Amino acid sequence: SLRCSQNSDLCCRRDFYVDFRDIGWNDWIIKPEGYQINYCVGQCPLHVAGSPGMASSFHTAVFNLVKANNVQASGHSCCVPTRRRPLSVLYFDRNSNIVKTDIPDMIVDSCGCS
Amino acid sequence: AAAAEPRCPSCPAGPERWLLEEVAKKQLLEKLRLRDRPRLAHAVPRAAVTRALRRLQAGGARRSPAGTGGEEEEEEEEQSYEIISFAETDLTSPSSLGLQFQFSQAQDQDLRILQAQLWLYLRVPRSGLTLRIFLASKTGAGAGGNRTLLGERRLSTAGSGWSSVPLLPGLQGFFSGHSRTLRLELDGSDVTAQLNASRSHQPFLVAKVKVREPGHRVAKR
């Protein structure tokens, strides 16, 4: 998985951090102080599709076969998250109760071509 | 001039930044099942929050890992919450104290309570103290009325400190229903005189809750 740089426009992960103070949410979210909402951006040429997000497997073999046969449906490939992490949040609800929860799949860890 | 420049050359600025912040807000609210950000009607004192969090952390460290095998796999599909709710107190009778909790329970949620404990700051006399916690009826019958015993605990060590009373399984029924106000009654020998319910020692309830989404269950079947 690539982190975005100015030298390439290939599919990569762009880091973005939302500070809860900047959006005025630090009064009800106790922890964390911000949200690392990364996202995926960039091009997925056909030869990149299926890797690195897709592990070498039966699926890769099928996908390569489809590409080799130049089926129209395989023409589209997207830059998508391939691994995500959970986010633990400690916050006040509307009744001033403190709630702690782990939200799955919130932080994009790596990107790849679908 | 430095303030006018963006923080870094590759960082998004202007409309793109605004858009990403909106996406982040929407995603957080959706995952927390909130329609809008909570507006806090009354702030909980900082000292009470700190004490409650310390209690929760200590409790979490002592807890053993959840079940094994299939049960664990099933629980991975559920989102869990730990809730600390602070009580509003009122005197029900000379020997009984009312504790009221408010919950924002979203509709159509299948909640399962894994743990629930009531924490109280008490001064235990030398003769000891027996605490009984009741779930009050909806009509608020008061002491001696229609109510359910949730937990009982005998405290024999004299002195002041935090004590906890487990409230399961009796409390499960409340969370399965649609009521959002939980009313408990506290009985004991002169319990009102022994309980410290000052702002920094506000009684609180800690609950560990799992939410099962209906969609998941259908898919599983």
CSV table of C-alpha atoms in Angstrom, one decimal:
chain,number,residue,atom,x,y,z
A,1,SER,CA,0.0,0.0,0.0
A,2,LEU,CA,1.3,3.4,-1.0
A,3,ARG,CA,1.1,6.6,0.9
A,4,CYS,CA,0.4,9.5,-1.5
A,5,SER,CA,3.2,11.6,-2.8
A,6,GLN,CA,3.4,14.3,-5.4
A,7,ASN,CA,5.5,12.1,-7.7
A,8,SER,CA,2.8,9.5,-8.5
A,9,ASP,CA,-0.9,9.5,-9.2
A,10,LEU,CA,-1.3,5.8,-8.6
A,11,CYS,CA,-3.8,4.5,-6.0
A,12,CYS,CA,-2.6,5.5,-2.6
A,13,ARG,CA,-3.6,6.3,1.0
A,14,ARG,CA,-3.9,10.0,1.8
A,15,ASP,CA,-3.7,10.9,5.5
A,16,PHE,CA,-6.3,13.3,6.9
A,17,TYR,CA,-6.8,14.2,10.6
A,18,VAL,CA,-9.9,15.9,11.9
A,19,ASP,CA,-9.2,17.7,15.2
A,20,PHE,CA,-12.4,17.7,17.3
A,21,ARG,CA,-11.5,21.2,18.6
A,22,ASP,CA,-11.6,22.5,15.0
A,23,ILE,CA,-15.1,21.3,14.5
A,24,GLY,CA,-16.3,22.2,18.0
A,25,TRP,CA,-16.9,18.6,19.0
A,26,ASN,CA,-14.5,18.5,21.9
A,27,ASP,CA,-17.2,19.3,24.4
A,28,TRP,CA,-19.0,15.9,23.9
A,29,ILE,CA,-16.2,13.6,22.7
A,30,ILE,CA,-13.9,13.0,25.6
A,31,LYS,CA,-11.4,10.8,23.8
A,32,PRO,CA,-9.8,10.7,21.3
A,33,GLU,CA,-9.0,14.3,20.6
A,34,GLY,CA,-9.4,13.8,16.8
A,35,TYR,CA,-10.2,11.3,14.1
A,36,GLN,CA,-7.7,10.0,11.6
A,37,ILE,CA,-10.0,9.6,8.7
A,38,ASN,CA,-7.6,8.6,5.9
A,39,TYR,CA,-8.9,7.9,2.4
A,40,CYS,CA,-7.9,6.3,-0.8
A,41,VAL,CA,-7.3,8.2,-4.0
A,42,GLY,CA,-5.5,7.7,-7.3
A,43,GLN,CA,-5.7,5.8,-10.5
A,44,CYS,CA,-6.0,2.1,-11.0
A,45,PRO,CA,-4.7,1.1,-14.4
A,46,LEU,CA,-5.8,-2.3,-15.5
A,47,HIS,CA,-2.4,-3.9,-14.9
A,48,VAL,CA,-2.5,-2.8,-11.2
A,49,ALA,CA,-6.0,-4.1,-10.6
A,50,GLY,CA,-6.2,-7.0,-8.2
A,51,SER,CA,-3.1,-6.1,-6.4
A,52,PRO,CA,-1.9,-5.2,-3.8
A,53,GLY,CA,-5.3,-5.3,-2.1
A,54,MET,CA,-6.1,-8.8,-3.3
A,55,ALA,CA,-3.9,-11.5,-1.9
A,56,SER,CA,-2.4,-14.1,-4.2
A,57,SER,CA,-5.1,-16.7,-4.3
A,58,PHE,CA,-7.8,-18.4,-6.3
A,59,HIS,CA,-9.5,-15.0,-6.7
A,60,THR,CA,-6.3,-13.5,-8.2
A,61,ALA,CA,-6.1,-16.3,-10.7
A,62,VAL,CA,-9.7,-15.8,-11.8
A,63,PHE,CA,-9.3,-12.1,-12.0
A,64,ASN,CA,-6.2,-12.4,-14.1
A,65,LEU,CA,-8.0,-14.8,-16.4
A,66,VAL,CA,-10.9,-12.3,-16.8
A,67,LYS,CA,-8.4,-9.5,-17.6
A,68,ALA,CA,-6.6,-11.7,-20.1
A,69,ASN,CA,-9.9,-12.4,-21.9
A,70,ASN,CA,-10.5,-8.7,-22.0
A,71,VAL,CA,-14.0,-8.9,-20.7
A,72,GLN,CA,-15.7,-5.4,-20.6
A,73,ALA,CA,-16.8,-5.8,-17.0
A,74,SER,CA,-13.2,-5.9,-15.9
A,75,GLY,CA,-12.5,-2.5,-17.3
A,76,HIS,CA,-13.4,-0.7,-14.1
A,77,SER,CA,-11.1,-0.9,-11.2
A,78,CYS,CA,-11.3,1.4,-8.1
A,79,CYS,CA,-8.9,2.6,-5.5
A,80,VAL,CA,-10.5,1.3,-2.3
A,81,PRO,CA,-9.6,0.6,1.3
A,82,THR,CA,-8.1,-2.8,1.7
A,83,ARG,CA,-7.5,-2.7,5.5
A,84,ARG,CA,-9.2,-0.7,8.2
A,85,ARG,CA,-8.8,-0.3,12.0
A,86,PRO,CA,-11.4,0.2,14.7
A,87,LEU,CA,-11.7,3.5,16.6
A,88,SER,CA,-12.4,3.7,20.4
A,89,VAL,CA,-14.6,6.6,21.3
A,90,LEU,CA,-15.5,7.9,24.8
A,91,TYR,CA,-18.3,10.5,24.7
A,92,PHE,CA,-21.2,12.1,26.5
A,93,ASP,CA,-24.7,11.2,25.1
A,94,ARG,CA,-27.6,13.6,25.3
A,95,ASN,CA,-28.3,12.6,28.9
A,96,SER,CA,-24.8,13.3,30.0
A,97,ASN,CA,-24.0,9.6,30.3
A,98,ILE,CA,-20.5,8.6,29.4
A,99,VAL,CA,-20.4,6.0,26.7
A,100,LYS,CA,-17.3,4.1,25.6
A,101,THR,CA,-17.5,2.1,22.4
A,102,ASP,CA,-15.2,0.5,19.8
A,103,ILE,CA,-16.4,1.3,16.3
A,104,PRO,CA,-15.1,-1.2,13.7
A,105,ASP,CA,-13.6,-0.3,10.3
A,106,MET,CA,-13.2,3.4,11.0
A,107,ILE,CA,-9.6,4.2,10.1
A,108,VAL,CA,-8.3,3.4,6.6
A,109,ASP,CA,-4.9,1.6,7.0
A,110,SER,CA,-4.1,0.7,3.4
A,111,CYS,CA,-5.5,1.1,-0.1
A,112,GLY,CA,-5.4,-1.0,-3.2
A,113,CYS,CA,-7.1,-1.5,-6.6
A,114,SER,CA,-10.2,-3.6,-6.5
B,1,ALA,CA,2.0,35.4,5.9
B,2,ALA,CA,2.6,32.1,7.7
B,3,ALA,CA,-1.0,32.0,8.9
B,4,ALA,CA,-2.3,32.4,5.3
B,5,GLU,CA,-0.3,29.4,4.0
B,6,PRO,CA,-1.8,25.9,4.4
B,7,ARG,CA,-0.2,23.6,7.0
B,8,CYS,CA,1.5,21.4,4.4
B,9,PRO,CA,1.6,21.4,0.6
B,10,SER,CA,-0.2,18.1,0.3
B,11,CYS,CA,-2.9,18.8,2.9
B,12,PRO,CA,-6.4,19.5,1.6
B,13,ALA,CA,-7.6,23.0,2.0
B,14,GLY,CA,-10.8,25.0,1.6
B,15,PRO,CA,-13.8,23.2,0.2
B,16,GLU,CA,-12.0,19.8,0.1
B,17,ARG,CA,-11.1,20.1,3.8
B,18,TRP,CA,-14.7,21.1,4.6
B,19,LEU,CA,-16.0,18.2,2.7
B,20,LEU,CA,-13.7,15.7,4.4
B,21,GLU,CA,-14.7,17.1,7.8
B,22,GLU,CA,-18.4,16.7,6.9
B,23,VAL,CA,-17.7,13.1,5.9
B,24,ALA,CA,-15.9,12.4,9.2
B,25,LYS,CA,-18.8,14.0,11.2
B,26,LYS,CA,-21.4,12.0,9.3
B,27,GLN,CA,-19.5,8.7,9.6
B,28,LEU,CA,-19.1,9.2,13.4
B,29,LEU,CA,-22.7,10.1,14.0
B,30,GLU,CA,-23.9,7.1,11.9
B,31,LYS,CA,-21.7,4.7,13.7
B,32,LEU,CA,-22.7,6.0,17.1
B,33,ARG,CA,-26.4,5.8,16.0
B,34,LEU,CA,-26.9,9.5,16.6
B,35,ARG,CA,-29.0,11.8,14.5
B,36,ASP,CA,-27.2,14.9,15.6
B,37,ARG,CA,-24.4,15.8,18.0
B,38,PRO,CA,-25.5,15.7,21.6
B,39,ARG,CA,-26.2,19.0,23.2
B,40,LEU,CA,-25.3,18.7,26.9
B,41,ALA,CA,-28.1,20.1,29.0
B,42,HIS,CA,-26.1,20.0,32.2
B,43,ALA,CA,-22.4,19.4,32.5
B,44,VAL,CA,-21.2,16.6,34.7
B,45,PRO,CA,-18.6,17.8,37.2
B,46,ARG,CA,-15.0,17.1,36.0
B,47,ALA,CA,-14.2,15.4,39.4
B,48,ALA,CA,-17.2,13.0,39.0
B,49,VAL,CA,-16.1,12.1,35.5
B,50,THR,CA,-12.5,11.4,36.5
B,51,ARG,CA,-13.6,9.2,39.4
B,52,ALA,CA,-16.1,7.2,37.4
B,53,LEU,CA,-13.6,6.6,34.6
B,54,ARG,CA,-11.0,5.5,37.1
B,55,ARG,CA,-13.5,3.0,38.5
B,56,LEU,CA,-14.4,1.8,35.0
B,57,GLN,CA,-10.7,1.3,34.1
B,58,ALA,CA,-10.0,-0.6,37.3
B,59,GLY,CA,-13.1,-2.8,36.7
B,60,GLY,CA,-12.0,-3.4,33.1
B,61,ALA,CA,-8.5,-4.5,34.2
B,62,ARG,CA,-9.9,-7.0,36.6
B,63,ARG,CA,-12.4,-8.5,34.2
B,64,SER,CA,-11.5,-11.8,32.5
B,65,PRO,CA,-11.8,-12.2,28.7
B,66,ALA,CA,-15.2,-12.8,27.2
B,67,GLY,CA,-16.4,-16.3,26.3
B,68,THR,CA,-14.7,-18.7,24.0
B,69,GLY,CA,-15.2,-20.3,20.7
B,70,GLY,CA,-18.5,-19.8,18.9
B,71,GLU,CA,-19.7,-17.2,21.3
B,72,GLU,CA,-16.7,-15.1,20.7
B,73,GLU,CA,-17.2,-15.2,17.0
B,74,GLU,CA,-20.7,-14.2,17.4
B,75,GLU,CA,-19.8,-11.3,19.6
B,76,GLU,CA,-17.4,-9.9,17.0
B,77,GLU,CA,-20.4,-9.1,14.9
B,78,GLU,CA,-21.9,-6.9,17.6
B,79,GLN,CA,-20.9,-3.4,18.6
B,80,SER,CA,-20.3,-3.0,22.3
B,81,TYR,CA,-20.7,0.0,24.6
B,82,GLU,CA,-19.7,0.8,28.1
B,83,ILE,CA,-22.0,3.3,29.7
B,84,ILE,CA,-21.5,5.4,32.8
B,85,SER,CA,-24.7,7.1,33.9
B,86,PHE,CA,-24.9,9.5,36.8
B,87,ALA,CA,-27.8,9.4,39.2
B,88,GLU,CA,-30.2,12.0,40.2
B,89,THR,CA,-31.1,11.4,43.8
B,90,ASP,CA,-34.3,12.0,45.8
B,91,LEU,CA,-35.5,10.9,49.2
B,92,THR,CA,-38.3,8.3,48.9
B,93,SER,CA,-38.7,7.7,52.6
B,94,PRO,CA,-36.5,8.1,55.7
B,95,SER,CA,-34.9,4.7,55.1
B,96,SER,CA,-35.1,4.7,51.3
B,97,LEU,CA,-33.4,6.7,48.6
B,98,GLY,CA,-34.4,7.0,44.9
B,99,LEU,CA,-31.8,7.0,42.1
B,100,GLN,CA,-32.9,8.0,38.7
B,101,PHE,CA,-31.0,7.4,35.4
B,102,GLN,CA,-31.8,8.6,31.9
B,103,PHE,CA,-30.8,6.6,28.8
B,104,SER,CA,-31.0,7.5,25.2
B,105,GLN,CA,-32.1,4.2,23.9
B,106,ALA,CA,-32.5,4.2,20.1
B,107,GLN,CA,-35.5,2.3,18.9
B,108,ASP,CA,-35.3,-1.1,17.2
B,109,GLN,CA,-32.1,-2.0,19.0
B,110,ASP,CA,-31.6,-5.4,20.4
B,111,LEU,CA,-29.6,-4.7,23.6
B,112,ARG,CA,-27.9,-7.3,25.7
B,113,ILE,CA,-26.5,-6.3,29.0
B,114,LEU,CA,-23.2,-8.1,29.9
B,115,GLN,CA,-22.4,-6.3,33.1
B,116,ALA,CA,-24.1,-3.7,35.3
B,117,GLN,CA,-22.9,-2.3,38.5
B,118,LEU,CA,-24.0,0.4,40.8
B,119,TRP,CA,-21.3,2.4,42.5
B,120,LEU,CA,-22.0,4.3,45.7
B,121,TYR,CA,-19.8,6.3,48.0
B,122,LEU,CA,-20.8,5.2,51.5
B,123,ARG,CA,-19.7,5.7,55.1
B,124,VAL,CA,-20.0,2.2,56.7
B,125,PRO,CA,-20.6,2.3,60.4
B,126,ARG,CA,-18.9,-0.2,62.8
B,127,SER,CA,-22.0,-2.3,63.0
B,128,GLY,CA,-21.9,-2.8,59.2
B,129,LEU,CA,-24.5,-1.9,56.5
B,130,THR,CA,-26.8,-4.0,54.4
B,131,LEU,CA,-27.7,-2.5,51.0
B,132,ARG,CA,-30.7,-3.6,49.0
B,133,ILE,CA,-31.2,-2.3,45.5
B,134,PHE,CA,-34.7,-2.4,44.0
B,135,LEU,CA,-36.0,-1.7,40.5
B,136,ALA,CA,-39.0,0.6,41.1
B,137,SER,CA,-42.2,0.0,39.3
B,138,LYS,CA,-43.2,2.4,36.5
B,139,THR,CA,-45.9,3.9,38.8
B,140,GLY,CA,-43.3,4.7,41.4
B,141,ALA,CA,-44.9,2.8,44.2
B,142,GLY,CA,-42.1,3.7,46.6
B,143,ALA,CA,-40.8,1.7,49.6
B,144,GLY,CA,-42.8,-1.4,50.2
B,145,GLY,CA,-44.7,-1.1,46.8
B,146,ASN,CA,-44.4,-3.1,43.7
B,147,ARG,CA,-40.7,-3.4,43.1
B,148,THR,CA,-38.1,-6.0,42.1
B,149,LEU,CA,-35.0,-6.8,44.1
B,150,LEU,CA,-31.9,-6.4,41.9
B,151,GLY,CA,-29.1,-6.9,44.3
B,152,GLU,CA,-28.1,-7.1,47.9
B,153,ARG,CA,-24.8,-6.6,49.6
B,154,ARG,CA,-23.6,-6.7,53.2
B,155,LEU,CA,-20.7,-4.2,53.9
B,156,SER,CA,-18.9,-5.0,57.1
B,157,THR,CA,-15.6,-3.0,56.8
B,158,ALA,CA,-16.1,0.3,58.6
B,159,GLY,CA,-15.0,3.5,56.9
B,160,SER,CA,-15.8,5.6,53.8
B,161,GLY,CA,-15.2,4.5,50.3
B,162,TRP,CA,-16.7,3.4,47.0
B,163,SER,CA,-18.8,0.2,47.0
B,164,SER,CA,-20.3,-1.6,44.0
B,165,VAL,CA,-23.4,-3.8,43.8
B,166,PRO,CA,-23.9,-6.0,40.7
B,167,LEU,CA,-27.4,-5.6,39.2
B,168,LEU,CA,-27.6,-8.5,36.8
B,169,PRO,CA,-29.6,-10.4,35.7
B,170,GLY,CA,-32.6,-8.3,37.1
B,171,LEU,CA,-31.7,-5.3,35.0
B,172,GLN,CA,-31.8,-7.0,31.7
B,173,GLY,CA,-35.6,-6.6,31.6
B,174,PHE,CA,-35.3,-2.9,31.8
B,175,PHE,CA,-33.0,-2.6,28.8
B,176,SER,CA,-35.2,-5.0,26.7
B,177,GLY,CA,-38.1,-2.6,27.2
B,178,HIS,CA,-38.8,0.8,25.7
B,179,SER,CA,-38.5,2.8,28.9
B,180,ARG,CA,-35.7,5.4,29.0
B,181,THR,CA,-35.9,6.3,32.7
B,182,LEU,CA,-34.4,3.8,35.1
B,183,ARG,CA,-35.5,4.2,38.7
B,184,LEU,CA,-33.7,2.4,41.5
B,185,GLU,CA,-34.5,2.4,45.2
B,186,LEU,CA,-31.9,2.0,47.8
B,187,ASP,CA,-32.8,0.5,51.1
B,188,GLY,CA,-30.7,-0.1,54.2
B,189,SER,CA,-30.4,0.8,57.8
B,190,ASP,CA,-30.4,4.6,57.7
B,191,VAL,CA,-28.8,4.4,54.2
B,192,THR,CA,-29.6,8.1,53.5
B,193,ALA,CA,-27.3,9.2,56.3
B,194,GLN,CA,-24.5,6.9,55.1
B,195,LEU,CA,-24.5,7.8,51.4
B,196,ASN,CA,-22.4,10.6,50.1
B,197,ALA,CA,-24.1,11.9,47.0
B,198,SER,CA,-22.3,15.2,46.7
B,199,ARG,CA,-21.4,16.5,43.2
B,200,SER,CA,-18.0,14.8,43.1
B,201,HIS,CA,-19.3,11.6,44.7
B,202,GLN,CA,-22.4,11.3,42.6
B,203,PRO,CA,-23.7,7.7,42.5
B,204,PHE,CA,-23.3,6.1,39.1
B,205,LEU,CA,-24.2,3.0,37.1
B,206,VAL,CA,-21.7,1.2,34.8
B,207,ALA,CA,-23.2,-1.0,32.2
B,208,LYS,CA,-21.5,-3.0,29.4
B,209,VAL,CA,-23.9,-3.4,26.6
B,210,LYS,CA,-23.9,-5.2,23.2
B,211,VAL,CA,-26.0,-4.1,20.4
B,212,ARG,CA,-27.1,-6.8,17.9
B,213,GLU,CA,-28.2,-5.4,14.5
B,214,PRO,CA,-31.3,-7.1,13.1
B,215,GLY,CA,-29.7,-7.3,9.7
B,216,HIS,CA,-26.8,-9.4,11.0
B,217,ARG,CA,-29.0,-11.9,12.6
B,218,VAL,CA,-31.1,-12.4,9.5
B,219,ALA,CA,-28.0,-12.8,7.4
B,220,LYS,CA,-26.6,-15.4,9.8
B,221,ARG,CA,-29.7,-17.5,9.7
